[in-house]
Every structure is written in C-alpha cells, then in structure tokens.
Amino acid sequence: MKMKTWINIVILLILIAYSIFSLSPIILAVINSGKTQGEILTNILALPSNFQISNYVTAFEKIKFVRSFFNTLLVVVIGCGGIVFFSSIAGYKLARVKTKLSNFYYSLFVFSMLIPFHSIMISLVRIARVTSLQGSLVGLGIIYIGLGVPMAIFLYTGFIRSIPVELDEAARIDGCSDLRLFFSIIFPQLKPITVTIIITNALWMWNDFLLPLLMLPNSKNYTILLSTNMLFGQYGNNDWPAILSVLIMAMLPAVVFYMILQKSILKGISEGALKQ
Amino acid sequence: MKKSNRNLTLFILPALLFYAIFTLAPAFGGIWYSFTNWNGLNPNYELIGFRNFEMLLKDKNFINSIWFTVKFVGIMVVLQNVIALGLAVLIETRLKTKTLFRTLVFMPNMISMIIGGFMWMFIFTRALPMIAKMLNMAALDISWIGDPTFSFIAIIIVSLWGGVGYLMIIYMAALQGVAKNLKEAAMIDGANAWQVFKNITIPSIMPAITIGVFVTLNNSFKVFDVVYSLTGGGPGRSTQVIAMNIFEEAYSLNNRFGYASAKSLILFIIILVITLIQLSIMRKREIH
C-alpha cells in the first residue's frame, strides 16, 4: 500500500513538472507582456507592479489585429469550404463506383500525400504568379483547396464506404438523381468526419507560415502570423514587452478555439491519425 | 459500366482540377526544373542534364543541412515518441485530473511554431540567463542561441514542446483500446507492471507506434517554422535544416530556382525512401 502511494506521488510530480514546462512560455509571456521595459530587466519572474494594458493597445494597432484576423479567417473559410465540398462529392463516387478508373483516381490522390510541400513550393509560386493568384487572399484559399483535397478525399472515401449502399438504392428507386441523392441523403450523414476535416484543415491553414509568406507580398493582405513576423523583425529582440503582447494576441484565437472545441479537436486528431 | 465511369469523373472533376493545378503540376514542374538552369529572373533557361545534381554533391552548405536534419530527425523520432507514450501512460492512470493534464500537455500544439519559437527565444535569451544569475547556476547561463550545440538543443526542446501533445493524444486513444482482460489475466499470473507493459501493452498499440514514428519522421524532415523563428538557421548556417536551405537558395540568396528544385527533389526522395522503409518494417511487427 505504501509503495503505491509513493508511485502515485511520483507520477503526479512528473505530470505537474511537464505541465509547467508546457505552460511556461505562455505564462512568462503573459506576465512580462504587462511590464515596462525597465521592469523586464530587473526581474522576469515577478508579476508586473502595474499591468500595462497600453502594451496591448499598441500591439493591437501595430499588427493591425482586426484586419490580420479577418484576412486569415477569409483564407481559412475559402479553403475549408472548398475542401469539404469538392472532397465529399469526390469521395462519394470513389467509395461507390468500383472500377479500374476509380482505383486509379483514388491512388492518384493518395500518392501525393507523401510529397513534401517544399518540393512543390517553387513551381507552385510560379503557377500562382501566372494565374495571378499571388497577392490575393482568395487566391491563397484556392491554393489551399488544391493542397488539402487529397487528405480529405482519403478520409471521406473511407467513411462513406461504411455507409450502407441500400440507402442509395432506396433513394434511386424513388427517382432521385445522383447529385440530389448525395446532398439530401449522404452528405448529412458525413457530419462527424466533416467536423474532423474542417478542424484539422482550419488549424493547418491558420498556423501555416511559409505559403502565406510566399503568396502575400503586400502587407495589406498579411495574415496574423505574417504581421507578427514582420513586427518581430522591426523590434529586433529589444522591446520585449511590446513583442510579447503581440505574441499573446496572435496566439489568442487558436487558444480560444481550442478551449471551445477541445473535445472535437482531440477526437479528430486521434481518429484522423488512426485511420491512416 | 461506361456510364458509371462518366458519372465518377464528373463528381471527381472539381477536386481533380484543383489538385492537378496546385499539387500535381508543381510536383512535375519541380522535377522538370531540377534539370534546368532556370534562375527566376531570366525568363530563358535551358536543360542542363544532371549538372545541378553534380553541383549538389559539392555543395557543403546543402550537405551540412542534410546531416543536421538527419540528426534532428533521429533525436526527435526517439524522444518525441518515448515522451508522448510515457505521458499518455501516466495520464491514463489519473482519474480526476486526466482531462486537465491532457489539456495542458496538448495546448502548445495549437500554437503556431512561429509564435512558439519567438516566445521561447525570450526564455532562452532573457529568462534563463536571469534565472541562472538569481540561482547562481552557471549551467543555465549559456548562450543558447549563439552557440551551435546549444542552439541545436534549443531547437529540440521547442520542437518537443510543440509536438509531444499531438502524439500523446494518439497514444492515449490507442491505450484505451488495449484489452483489459488480457492485462488482468497477466497480473493474476504474477506479471509485474513493467512486464505487462512490455508484453501486452506495447504489442497491442504497435499500429499507433507505427503512426507516431511515421508522423514524426514526416514532420521532422520538413521542419522549418521553429528554426526560422528561433535561430534563423544560425549561428552562421550551423542549424540550417534542408527546408531552410532550399528556401534560402530560391528566395533569399540568388533565386537559383533550377538548382533549388534539384535540392527539393532530393528532399522528396529522402522522405519517400525513409517512410517506405519505416512502414514496411513496422507493419510487419504489428499483430493482425
């Protein structure tokens, strides 16, 4: 019995230690974002004597938070919308039609999941320039559709295979066309996998840095990460209170999103991964 | 049959179109440019055979970046999976605090590694030196970002910080699928906790381990954000990873797109070969 309590305490200590490690950058950033430049130099661990809200007001303006936020959101909405719409109808036919052509299409999509982004990056930027998608938020969203459909098609096809075909057949006897059948009968049943696909893709696009960096040269179109990166470059690593308030603000949307949707996010990750 | 194929193509067409333009075409484009001397500024370029690849063999910076990335990947595959599995096992023993710990450990995964890297830079350049002085601990008072070895350690620490939570979620899901009666039967036969873990838990979660290693391999070879924000590849080029070397070649130094494409083709081949080997070895070990 005594041995068991000891083990229990050790386990608890390990978990607490790791949790502190996990949270320390965020906590330190929050504490120090409210300090003055002078305070930060004297003691980093102490709480600010008087929390400088003004740091946040400046940060809010400096990274053009509202604009950057809606820029990022626009990209995510276009990307997710397109990925869900195009992948679900494609996945439906891939799951139902069993021909050589269908197998070919499926392998074509799945194969590309191994191609690293950096291997297509250079040509992709060129294509974006030729099609004048470069420099446009809508263009960036459209490109994300092209990059995101393979994974989504893979997940949708697997999911639809588990829906009984009898449903389709009954609807077809009632004279339902293919497209109507899909939208009125199949699509509503895809809700769980659709939620997973939206969450994983939204997180990917929201936190993606390199593609926006290459696609959006104009600061008017900057996403939150691009604005943050630009500001960091300006401040060097000197004005830490200012930088830290910017960082806290930049990560806030993702953290709030996590707090609200934690269950679906974690479920989506374990299911999405274990299906591969 | 023919009608169903026509319908199939109609339904797939929109997805295929986007995919062909933004993934397939640039993938083939990348291969094509690898054999050219295209430099981005000049619209004219010509095929130069394997000359780019010959140049690669002598490109010290590129070869160093490959070695650095391989070292990084090796350490990450081991540490990230061991820590994630360890935490998953420990958290699964908690009853009331399970959700709390899971939330805290996973949290960094939600934050972009660009932001994470900047926050850690504050810790490495400001907080740790100050804490070291306060506690009189010389071991902490090092130039984390200015020294090649410590920069490497810093990159590992921050990557683990960001990546462990994701794998932990996968391992937690897998652990919940381990048959309880098997474990209990082994316990009754006198097996201790370690034996149960080694002989029952590990074999049962082998598919999850395969995925965990696959995910780490794939992501670590492509690592970019954390290095960009934390060290910028420095000091010098000592922490430059492959992705960053390609980026530098194409966009920040000399716009040698053809040559950079050849580098990116090498990256693709490395990832392809290693993941295929990994999957074929590990799939064999799984119980079917």
Short mmCIF file of N, CA and C in Angstrom, two decimals, chain A residues 209-210 213-214 222 225-226 228-233, chain B residues 68 112-118 121 145 155 159 222-234 239-241 243-244 247-248 252:
data_model
loop_
_atom_site.label_atom_id
_atom_site.label_comp_id
_atom_site.label_asym_id
_atom_site.label_seq_id
_atom_site.Cartn_x
_atom_site.Cartn_y
_atom_site.Cartn_z
N PHE A 209 2.69 29.13 -42.20
CA PHE A 209 3.50 30.36 -42.31
C PHE A 209 4.14 30.51 -43.69
N LEU A 210 4.75 29.42 -44.18
CA LEU A 210 5.58 29.53 -45.37
C LEU A 210 4.79 29.90 -46.62
N LEU A 213 3.68 33.44 -46.61
CA LEU A 213 4.87 34.27 -46.76
C LEU A 213 5.24 34.42 -48.24
N LEU A 214 5.08 33.33 -49.00
CA LEU A 214 5.44 33.38 -50.41
C LEU A 214 4.34 33.99 -51.27
N TYR A 222 -1.66 40.76 -45.11
CA TYR A 222 -0.97 39.90 -44.14
C TYR A 222 -1.93 39.12 -43.24
N LEU A 225 0.06 35.65 -38.61
CA LEU A 225 1.45 35.24 -38.46
C LEU A 225 2.40 36.14 -39.23
N LEU A 226 1.99 36.56 -40.42
CA LEU A 226 2.86 37.43 -41.22
C LEU A 226 3.04 38.78 -40.54
N THR A 228 2.82 39.35 -37.34
CA THR A 228 3.66 39.12 -36.16
C THR A 228 5.12 39.02 -36.56
N ASN A 229 5.37 38.28 -37.61
CA ASN A 229 6.74 38.08 -38.07
C ASN A 229 7.37 39.41 -38.50
N MET A 230 6.58 40.22 -39.18
CA MET A 230 7.11 41.49 -39.65
C MET A 230 7.46 42.38 -38.46
N LEU A 231 6.58 42.39 -37.45
CA LEU A 231 6.81 43.22 -36.28
C LEU A 231 8.04 42.76 -35.51
N PHE A 232 8.20 41.45 -35.43
CA PHE A 232 9.35 40.90 -34.72
C PHE A 232 10.63 41.37 -35.40
N GLY A 233 10.59 41.39 -36.73
CA GLY A 233 11.74 41.86 -37.48
C GLY A 233 12.04 43.33 -37.17
N PHE B 68 22.47 17.84 -40.57
CA PHE B 68 21.83 18.45 -39.41
C PHE B 68 20.39 17.97 -39.27
N SER B 112 1.04 28.23 -33.28
CA SER B 112 1.98 28.16 -34.41
C SER B 112 3.41 28.13 -33.88
N MET B 113 4.26 27.35 -34.53
CA MET B 113 5.65 27.26 -34.08
C MET B 113 6.42 28.56 -34.34
N ILE B 114 5.86 29.41 -35.19
CA ILE B 114 6.47 30.73 -35.36
C ILE B 114 6.31 31.52 -34.06
N ILE B 115 5.08 31.54 -33.53
CA ILE B 115 4.84 32.23 -32.27
C ILE B 115 5.57 31.52 -31.13
N GLY B 116 5.47 30.19 -31.11
CA GLY B 116 6.16 29.41 -30.07
C GLY B 116 7.66 29.69 -30.07
N GLY B 117 8.25 29.72 -31.26
CA GLY B 117 9.69 29.96 -31.37
C GLY B 117 10.07 31.33 -30.82
N PHE B 118 9.25 32.34 -31.13
CA PHE B 118 9.54 33.68 -30.62
C PHE B 118 9.43 33.73 -29.09
N MET B 121 12.35 32.15 -27.62
CA MET B 121 13.54 32.98 -27.75
C MET B 121 13.66 33.92 -26.54
N ILE B 145 21.26 30.66 -27.97
CA ILE B 145 21.00 30.89 -29.39
C ILE B 145 22.30 31.20 -30.13
N ILE B 155 16.48 24.00 -30.27
CA ILE B 155 15.52 23.63 -31.31
C ILE B 155 14.79 22.34 -30.94
N SER B 159 10.83 22.01 -30.30
CA SER B 159 10.07 21.09 -31.16
C SER B 159 9.32 20.06 -30.32
N LYS B 222 10.64 17.89 -42.64
CA LYS B 222 10.18 19.11 -43.27
C LYS B 222 10.30 20.32 -42.36
N VAL B 223 10.90 20.14 -41.18
CA VAL B 223 10.90 21.21 -40.18
C VAL B 223 11.41 22.53 -40.77
N PHE B 224 10.69 23.60 -40.47
CA PHE B 224 11.07 24.92 -40.98
C PHE B 224 10.74 26.02 -39.96
N ASP B 225 9.46 26.11 -39.58
CA ASP B 225 8.97 27.23 -38.77
C ASP B 225 9.80 27.47 -37.51
N VAL B 226 10.03 26.40 -36.74
CA VAL B 226 10.69 26.58 -35.45
C VAL B 226 12.12 27.07 -35.63
N VAL B 227 12.80 26.56 -36.65
CA VAL B 227 14.17 27.00 -36.89
C VAL B 227 14.18 28.45 -37.38
N TYR B 228 13.22 28.75 -38.24
CA TYR B 228 13.11 30.11 -38.77
C TYR B 228 12.95 31.12 -37.65
N SER B 229 12.04 30.82 -36.70
CA SER B 229 11.75 31.82 -35.68
C SER B 229 12.78 31.81 -34.55
N LEU B 230 13.36 30.64 -34.25
CA LEU B 230 14.23 30.55 -33.08
C LEU B 230 15.68 30.93 -33.39
N THR B 231 16.26 30.33 -34.41
CA THR B 231 17.68 30.61 -34.68
C THR B 231 17.90 31.21 -36.06
N GLY B 232 16.90 31.14 -36.91
CA GLY B 232 17.08 31.62 -38.28
C GLY B 232 18.13 30.81 -39.04
N GLY B 233 18.42 29.60 -38.52
CA GLY B 233 19.43 28.76 -39.16
C GLY B 233 20.82 28.98 -38.59
N GLY B 234 20.95 29.98 -37.73
CA GLY B 234 22.28 30.31 -37.23
C GLY B 234 22.63 29.70 -35.90
N THR B 239 22.60 25.71 -37.82
CA THR B 239 21.36 24.98 -37.55
C THR B 239 20.42 25.03 -38.76
N GLN B 240 21.01 25.16 -39.93
CA GLN B 240 20.18 25.25 -41.12
C GLN B 240 19.65 23.87 -41.51
N VAL B 241 18.32 23.76 -41.58
CA VAL B 241 17.71 22.49 -42.00
C VAL B 241 17.51 22.49 -43.51
N ALA B 243 14.85 22.25 -45.45
CA ALA B 243 13.81 23.13 -45.97
C ALA B 243 14.29 24.57 -46.02
N MET B 244 15.07 24.95 -45.02
CA MET B 244 15.56 26.32 -44.96
C MET B 244 16.63 26.56 -46.03
N PHE B 247 14.80 27.08 -49.21
CA PHE B 247 14.18 28.41 -49.17
C PHE B 247 15.21 29.50 -49.45
N GLU B 248 16.36 29.37 -48.80
CA GLU B 248 17.41 30.37 -48.96
C GLU B 248 17.90 30.40 -50.41
N SER B 252 16.04 33.81 -50.79
CA SER B 252 16.75 34.91 -50.15
C SER B 252 18.16 35.15 -50.67
#
